[in-house]
PDB file of C-alpha atoms in Angstrom:
ATOM      1  CA  MET A  30      71.767  28.419  58.721  1.00 88.00           C
ATOM      2  CA  LEU A  31      69.592  30.948  56.964  1.00 93.00           C
ATOM      3  CA  HIS A  32      66.444  32.084  58.501  1.00 96.00           C
ATOM      4  CA  PRO A  33      63.288  30.358  56.297  1.00 96.00           C
ATOM      5  CA  GLN A  34      62.023  33.837  55.511  1.00 93.00           C
ATOM      6  CA  ALA A  35      65.319  35.161  54.063  1.00 93.00           C
ATOM      7  CA  ARG A  36      65.552  31.685  52.272  1.00 95.00           C
ATOM      8  CA  ALA A  37      62.129  32.137  50.856  1.00 93.00           C
ATOM      9  CA  LEU A  38      63.192  35.828  49.549  1.00 90.00           C
ATOM     10  CA  LEU A  39      66.335  34.457  48.068  1.00 91.00           C
ATOM     11  CA  ASP A  40      64.420  31.937  46.429  1.00 93.00           C
ATOM     12  CA  LEU A  41      61.821  34.051  45.179  1.00 90.00           C
ATOM     13  CA  LEU A  42      64.575  36.481  43.577  1.00 90.00           C
ATOM     14  CA  THR A  43      66.080  33.589  41.667  1.00 92.00           C
ATOM     15  CA  GLN A  44      62.822  32.061  40.451  1.00 92.00           C
ATOM     16  CA  ARG A  45      61.820  35.596  38.929  1.00 88.00           C
ATOM     17  CA  ASN A  46      65.507  36.032  37.295  1.00 90.00           C
ATOM     18  CA  VAL A  47      66.418  39.050  39.454  1.00 90.00           C
ATOM     19  CA  PRO A  48      70.158  39.757  39.578  1.00 92.00           C
ATOM     20  CA  PRO A  49      72.019  39.807  42.716  1.00 90.00           C
ATOM     21  CA  VAL A  50      72.753  43.581  43.619  1.00 88.00           C
ATOM     22  CA  HIS A  51      76.209  43.070  44.243  1.00 91.00           C
ATOM     23  CA  THR A  52      76.609  42.119  40.326  1.00 95.00           C
ATOM     24  CA  LEU A  53      75.387  45.454  39.311  1.00 95.00           C
ATOM     25  CA  ASN A  54      76.661  49.031  38.769  1.00 94.00           C
ATOM     26  CA  VAL A  55      74.935  51.586  40.980  1.00 92.00           C
ATOM     27  CA  ALA A  56      72.556  52.972  38.170  1.00 94.00           C
ATOM     28  CA  GLU A  57      71.501  49.253  37.397  1.00 94.00           C
ATOM     29  CA  ALA A  58      71.112  48.327  41.091  1.00 92.00           C
ATOM     30  CA  ARG A  59      68.830  51.123  41.610  1.00 92.00           C
ATOM     31  CA  ARG A  60      66.669  50.318  38.693  1.00 92.00           C
ATOM     32  CA  VAL A  61      66.421  46.612  39.648  1.00 91.00           C
ATOM     33  CA  TYR A  62      65.673  47.473  43.305  1.00 89.00           C
ATOM     34  CA  VAL A  63      62.590  49.419  42.243  1.00 89.00           C
ATOM     35  CA  GLU A  64      61.424  47.071  39.561  1.00 88.00           C
ATOM     36  CA  ARG A  65      61.710  44.100  41.880  1.00 87.00           C
ATOM     37  CA  LYS A  66      59.299  45.589  44.763  1.00 86.00           C
ATOM     38  CA  SER A  67      56.239  44.390  42.702  1.00 83.00           C
ATOM     39  CA  ALA A  68      57.871  40.937  42.456  1.00 81.00           C
ATOM     40  CA  THR A  69      58.783  40.688  46.236  1.00 84.00           C
ATOM     41  CA  GLN A  70      56.165  42.492  48.321  1.00 88.00           C
ATOM     42  CA  PRO A  71      52.628  42.333  49.092  1.00 90.00           C
ATOM     43  CA  GLU A  72      49.854  45.054  48.305  1.00 93.00           C
ATOM     44  CA  PRO A  73      50.315  47.962  50.561  1.00 95.00           C
ATOM     45  CA  PRO A  74      48.236  47.957  53.479  1.00 96.00           C
ATOM     46  CA  PRO A  75      46.115  50.683  54.055  1.00 95.00           C
ATOM     47  CA  VAL A  76      46.957  53.354  56.511  1.00 94.00           C
ATOM     48  CA  GLY A  77      44.865  56.261  58.318  1.00 90.00           C
ATOM     49  CA  GLN A  78      47.159  58.951  56.544  1.00 90.00           C
ATOM     50  CA  VAL A  79      50.127  59.482  54.400  1.00 95.00           C
ATOM     51  CA  GLU A  80      51.765  62.753  54.055  1.00 94.00           C
ATOM     52  CA  GLU A  81      54.635  63.675  51.888  1.00 97.00           C
ATOM     53  CA  LEU A  82      57.361  65.985  53.482  1.00 96.00           C
ATOM     54  CA  MET A  83      60.550  67.751  52.928  1.00 97.00           C
ATOM     55  CA  ALA A  84      63.361  68.514  55.246  1.00 96.00           C
ATOM     56  CA  GLU A  85      66.309  70.848  54.444  1.00 97.00           C
ATOM     57  CA  GLY A  86      69.420  69.045  54.083  1.00 95.00           C
ATOM     58  CA  PRO A  87      73.153  70.373  53.403  1.00 96.00           C
ATOM     59  CA  GLN A  88      72.840  69.083  49.827  1.00 94.00           C
ATOM     60  CA  GLY A  89      69.206  70.108  49.111  1.00 96.00           C
ATOM     61  CA  PRO A  90      65.779  68.937  50.373  1.00 96.00           C
ATOM     62  CA  ILE A  91      65.376  65.545  51.604  1.00 92.00           C
ATOM     63  CA  PRO A  92      61.975  63.911  50.993  1.00 93.00           C
ATOM     64  CA  LEU A  93      60.132  62.252  54.000  1.00 95.00           C
ATOM     65  CA  ARG A  94      56.882  60.512  54.280  1.00 96.00           C
ATOM     66  CA  LEU A  95      54.596  60.747  57.584  1.00 94.00           C
ATOM     67  CA  TYR A  96      52.400  57.709  58.048  1.00 95.00           C
ATOM     68  CA  ARG A  97      49.506  57.760  60.697  1.00 92.00           C
ATOM     69  CA  PRO A  98      47.741  54.286  61.907  1.00 92.00           C
ATOM     70  CA  LEU A  99      44.244  53.389  60.913  1.00 87.00           C
ATOM     71  CA  GLU A 100      43.009  54.360  64.287  1.00 79.00           C
ATOM     72  CA  SER A 101      44.639  57.715  64.666  1.00 75.00           C
ATOM     73  CA  VAL A 102      42.373  59.480  62.190  1.00 69.00           C
ATOM     74  CA  PRO A 103      38.915  60.384  63.384  1.00 65.00           C
ATOM     75  CA  VAL A 104      35.873  59.130  61.603  1.00 64.00           C
ATOM     76  CA  ALA A 105      33.206  61.306  60.554  1.00 60.00           C
ATOM     77  CA  SER A 106      30.658  60.340  63.162  1.00 53.00           C
ATOM     78  CA  SER A 107      32.934  59.516  66.030  1.00 59.00           C
ATOM     79  CA  ARG A 108      34.809  61.948  68.227  1.00 57.00           C
ATOM     80  CA  PRO A 109      38.078  63.451  67.620  1.00 59.00           C
ATOM     81  CA  LEU A 110      40.980  61.117  68.523  1.00 61.00           C
ATOM     82  CA  ASP A 111      44.114  62.096  70.457  1.00 61.00           C
ATOM     83  CA  THR A 112      46.385  63.163  67.605  1.00 70.00           C
ATOM     84  CA  THR A 113      49.622  62.680  69.736  1.00 80.00           C
ATOM     85  CA  LEU A 114      51.548  59.578  69.040  1.00 86.00           C
ATOM     86  CA  PRO A 115      54.593  57.863  69.398  1.00 88.00           C
ATOM     87  CA  ALA A 116      57.224  58.312  66.397  1.00 91.00           C
ATOM     88  CA  LEU A 117      59.412  55.829  64.857  1.00 93.00           C
ATOM     89  CA  VAL A 118      62.231  57.239  62.285  1.00 93.00           C
ATOM     90  CA  PHE A 119      62.927  54.635  59.843  1.00 92.00           C
ATOM     91  CA  PHE A 120      66.040  54.925  57.664  1.00 88.00           C
ATOM     92  CA  HIS A 121      65.902  52.011  55.040  1.00 83.00           C
ATOM     93  CA  GLY A 122      68.796  49.534  54.521  1.00 75.00           C
ATOM     94  CA  GLY A 123      69.621  50.763  50.936  1.00 75.00           C
ATOM     95  CA  GLY A 124      73.204  51.593  51.925  1.00 75.00           C
ATOM     96  CA  TRP A 125      72.511  55.294  51.208  1.00 76.00           C
ATOM     97  CA  VAL A 126      72.779  54.137  47.465  1.00 83.00           C
ATOM     98  CA  ILE A 127      69.899  52.121  46.576  1.00 89.00           C
ATOM     99  CA  GLY A 128      66.130  52.290  47.452  1.00 88.00           C
ATOM    100  CA  ASP A 129      63.713  55.195  48.083  1.00 90.00           C
ATOM    101  CA  LEU A 130      60.335  56.160  49.764  1.00 91.00           C
ATOM    102  CA  ASP A 131      58.526  53.992  47.378  1.00 91.00           C
ATOM    103  CA  THR A 132      60.754  50.975  47.781  1.00 91.00           C
ATOM    104  CA  HIS A 133      59.894  50.724  51.310  1.00 93.00           C
ATOM    105  CA  ASP A 134      56.338  51.914  51.509  1.00 95.00           C
ATOM    106  CA  THR A 135      54.525  48.597  52.320  1.00 95.00           C
ATOM    107  CA  LEU A 136      57.030  48.058  55.174  1.00 94.00           C
ATOM    108  CA  CYS A 137      56.451  51.754  56.492  1.00 95.00           C
ATOM    109  CA  ARG A 138      52.560  51.169  56.308  1.00 96.00           C
ATOM    110  CA  GLU A 139      53.054  47.617  57.989  1.00 96.00           C
ATOM    111  CA  LEU A 140      55.096  49.620  60.724  1.00 95.00           C
ATOM    112  CA  ALA A 141      52.500  52.220  60.811  1.00 93.00           C
ATOM    113  CA  ASN A 142      49.521  50.191  62.014  1.00 90.00           C
TER     114      ASN A 142
END
């Protein structure tokens, strides 16, 4: 039995004629995965802060993105907030082949709030 939300996503992909990833070569799978974001994800929710970062890796720089929840960023008229927050390191499920910071931006914003 497939979870109803998983079934709904598969049905949506079928309705929108999105080809199954396993039928594509790597380049096509990457392109389709990026393109389907607009067909399968809601608008990204607001967060308090988004910061683009880089980490040095053995094969070159690795792009990172830091999200802070809405409540963590002080409003001009209020007192400063504590900036120490717990952290979650999220590795997206693209199998190290498809997906990027932008394909998982909405999910990471949801996790931040």
